[in-house]
Every structure is written in structure tokens, then in C-alpha cells.
Amino acid sequence: MNTSASERPLEGQTAIVTGASRGIGQAIARRLAQAGAKVACVATRVENAQVTAAECAKLQPGAQAFGVDVADTEAVAALCKTIASEMGGPHILVNNAGITRDQLLMRMSEDDFDAVIRVNLKGTWNFIKATTRPLMKSGGRIINIASVVGITGNAGQANYAASKAGVLGLTRSVAKELAGRGVCVNAIAPGFIDTDMTQSIDENSRKALLEAIPLGRMGQSDEIAQAVAFLAGPAGGYITGQTLVIDGGLSL
Ligand code: NAD
């Protein structure tokens, strides 16, 4: 990776990335570290985030691993205080942690619905709430990873689509609330990205999905991560309340 000074616009900034142990979150953490940010890599368990944190520390010293359930409001508040005192900031918050519990509505349990809303929507709110003060001080950035199904809906994903649509509404509302303090708040809505989350999709559904994507392929985690780095960097300074769809044309 090229790490020349001109390509390190986030030097001196601390970024929190949730769900950083693998997939899209891991790629985001790497990209932000490459751009010079000290990254707080958050996963459900600290040991799961350690590999990512070690990789990030090679790109920008100071990266650390943390473990928390993003749905646990008190634990998230305590963690954000620890991150602020140990690492400074935060200046950038990326809410990426997310789960699916896919099931047709008739078979979806209350627990399937609640679990997905708690992690994807309340988890995002928890981190925003716990970092608003330092983000206001630094005129920081919040980037929420939603999903294209939060816009289009999807059979078998009523819980997940509702949680991601909620994230889009949350993004626009917080963007309006914090704009006066110079904080930019945006969402990214990925389509079908090649990660562990999409590994479980059966062969027939995968084939049908690929046929529906105009660009004819799945996206890569780093294609989401590069957009996050763009929104977090100097080029993103006049963009707020927006949803950037990155789906190979799936939703066209
Ligand atoms: P993944 O399953 O590979 O990784 C999810 C990450 O979230 C993991 O690091 C996991 O530990 C973490 N996580 C889950 N529950 C958590 C909790 N309660 N507390 C803390 N961390 C928790 O998923 P991915 O494919 O990399 O997806 C990342 C984000 O992108 C998710 O929000 C997902 O909804 C979204 N997304 C993914 C796709 C896709 O096609 N892969 C498409 C659209 C949106």
C-alpha cells in the first residue's frame, strides 16, 4: 500500500469501526489506517478484533482492539469513554456491525425480529449517542453501513430491511441535528458483497442475484471501504445526510 504523506489525510484522527473483525468492517479499518487514522477496531469479542487491529497498527501506530455487544447501551457508553481517553477523539465513527436472521414473515419469530433491530439499528444509535460530544468538538464524520434492501425491501428479510431503513432515517435525522456543529453524517447502502454474511446464500439464489446485477458480479469489501475513506476524508466535507448506493446497479 502507498503511504505517502499526501495520501494520509486522516493523520492525527481516531476512527471507531464496529464489526471490524472480518468482511466489510475489516476492509474499512484497513483503509482508514492506510489514510493515517488510529483505528479502534470493535468486535463482539476483543480477541476477534485483534488481527485487524494488528494489521491497522502496521499502517498507523496506535490501533487497538475492543470487544462489545453494540446493542448494549451502557457497555457502548463505557467503551466510548475508554476509547476517548486511551486514543483521543473519536473524530470518525463507522457503524458497520450487523447481523441477518432471514426468514419469511410467516415463520419469522419475535426473537428474529428483535435481535436484528437491536444490533443493526439500536447498535448504530448507541454508538452515535455515545460519541456525539467528541464528534461535535472535532467537526467529525459518522458513516453508517446500511443496505440497499433498506431502500428496496426484500422477501425473507423484513427484519433486516426494516433495520436498515431505520438506519437511513437515523442518518438523515442526525445529519440535520449535527450539521450546525460541522458533523457530516452519511450512509452507505451496499448491494451484494462477497463476505461471510453472504456465504450462506444457496446456489440458486446466488445465481439469480448475480443475473440481477447489471455489473454481473458481487462487490468486494474494499469497494465499500474506499467509499468510507472518501466520506471520512477531506473530499467528504460538504456531503451530509446522503445515502451512497454501492450495488453494481442492482437497485436500478
Ligand atoms: P459479517 O457477518 O462478515 O461481519 C459482521 C461484523 O459485525 C462482524 O465483525 C461481527 O463480529 C460484527 N457484529 C455482529 N453482531 C455484533 C454485535 N452485537 N456487537 C458487535 N459486533 C457485532 O458481515 P459483512 O458482510 O462484513 O457486513 C458488514 C455490514 O455491511 C453489516 O452491517 C451488513 O448488514 C452490511 N451489508 C452487508 C452486505 C453484504 O452483501 N455482505 C450487503 C449490504 C449491507
Short mmCIF file of N, CA and C in Angstrom, two decimals, residues 169-180 183-186 240-242:
data_model
loop_
_atom_site.label_atom_id
_atom_site.label_comp_id
_atom_site.label_asym_id
_atom_site.label_seq_id
_atom_site.Cartn_x
_atom_site.Cartn_y
_atom_site.Cartn_z
N GLY A 169 -33.12 6.52 8.06
CA GLY A 169 -33.86 7.61 8.71
C GLY A 169 -33.05 8.24 9.84
N LEU A 170 -32.37 7.38 10.59
CA LEU A 170 -31.50 7.85 11.68
C LEU A 170 -30.38 8.74 11.10
N THR A 171 -29.81 8.29 10.00
CA THR A 171 -28.71 9.04 9.36
C THR A 171 -29.17 10.44 8.98
N ARG A 172 -30.32 10.52 8.31
CA ARG A 172 -30.78 11.84 7.85
C ARG A 172 -31.15 12.75 9.02
N SER A 173 -31.76 12.15 10.07
CA SER A 173 -32.16 12.97 11.24
C SER A 173 -30.93 13.51 11.97
N VAL A 174 -29.96 12.62 12.21
CA VAL A 174 -28.76 13.05 12.93
C VAL A 174 -27.96 14.04 12.08
N ALA A 175 -27.99 13.85 10.77
CA ALA A 175 -27.30 14.80 9.88
C ALA A 175 -27.88 16.20 10.08
N LYS A 176 -29.21 16.29 10.16
CA LYS A 176 -29.85 17.60 10.37
C LYS A 176 -29.49 18.16 11.75
N GLU A 177 -29.51 17.28 12.78
CA GLU A 177 -29.23 17.76 14.14
C GLU A 177 -27.81 18.25 14.32
N LEU A 178 -26.86 17.57 13.68
CA LEU A 178 -25.45 17.87 13.96
C LEU A 178 -24.78 18.75 12.91
N ALA A 179 -25.51 19.10 11.87
CA ALA A 179 -24.89 19.91 10.80
C ALA A 179 -24.37 21.23 11.34
N GLY A 180 -25.11 21.82 12.28
CA GLY A 180 -24.71 23.11 12.86
C GLY A 180 -23.39 23.02 13.60
N VAL A 183 -20.67 18.40 11.86
CA VAL A 183 -20.53 16.94 11.74
C VAL A 183 -21.29 16.48 10.49
N CYS A 184 -20.62 15.73 9.64
CA CYS A 184 -21.26 15.17 8.44
C CYS A 184 -21.67 13.73 8.73
N VAL A 185 -22.91 13.39 8.41
CA VAL A 185 -23.45 12.07 8.72
C VAL A 185 -24.03 11.46 7.45
N ASN A 186 -23.48 10.36 7.01
CA ASN A 186 -23.94 9.74 5.76
C ASN A 186 -24.10 8.24 5.92
N THR A 240 -23.57 15.64 3.42
CA THR A 240 -24.21 15.15 4.66
C THR A 240 -25.66 14.74 4.40
N GLY A 241 -26.10 13.74 5.16
CA GLY A 241 -27.49 13.26 5.07
C GLY A 241 -27.76 12.41 3.85
N GLN A 242 -26.69 11.96 3.19
CA GLN A 242 -26.87 11.24 1.92
C GLN A 242 -26.74 9.72 2.10
#
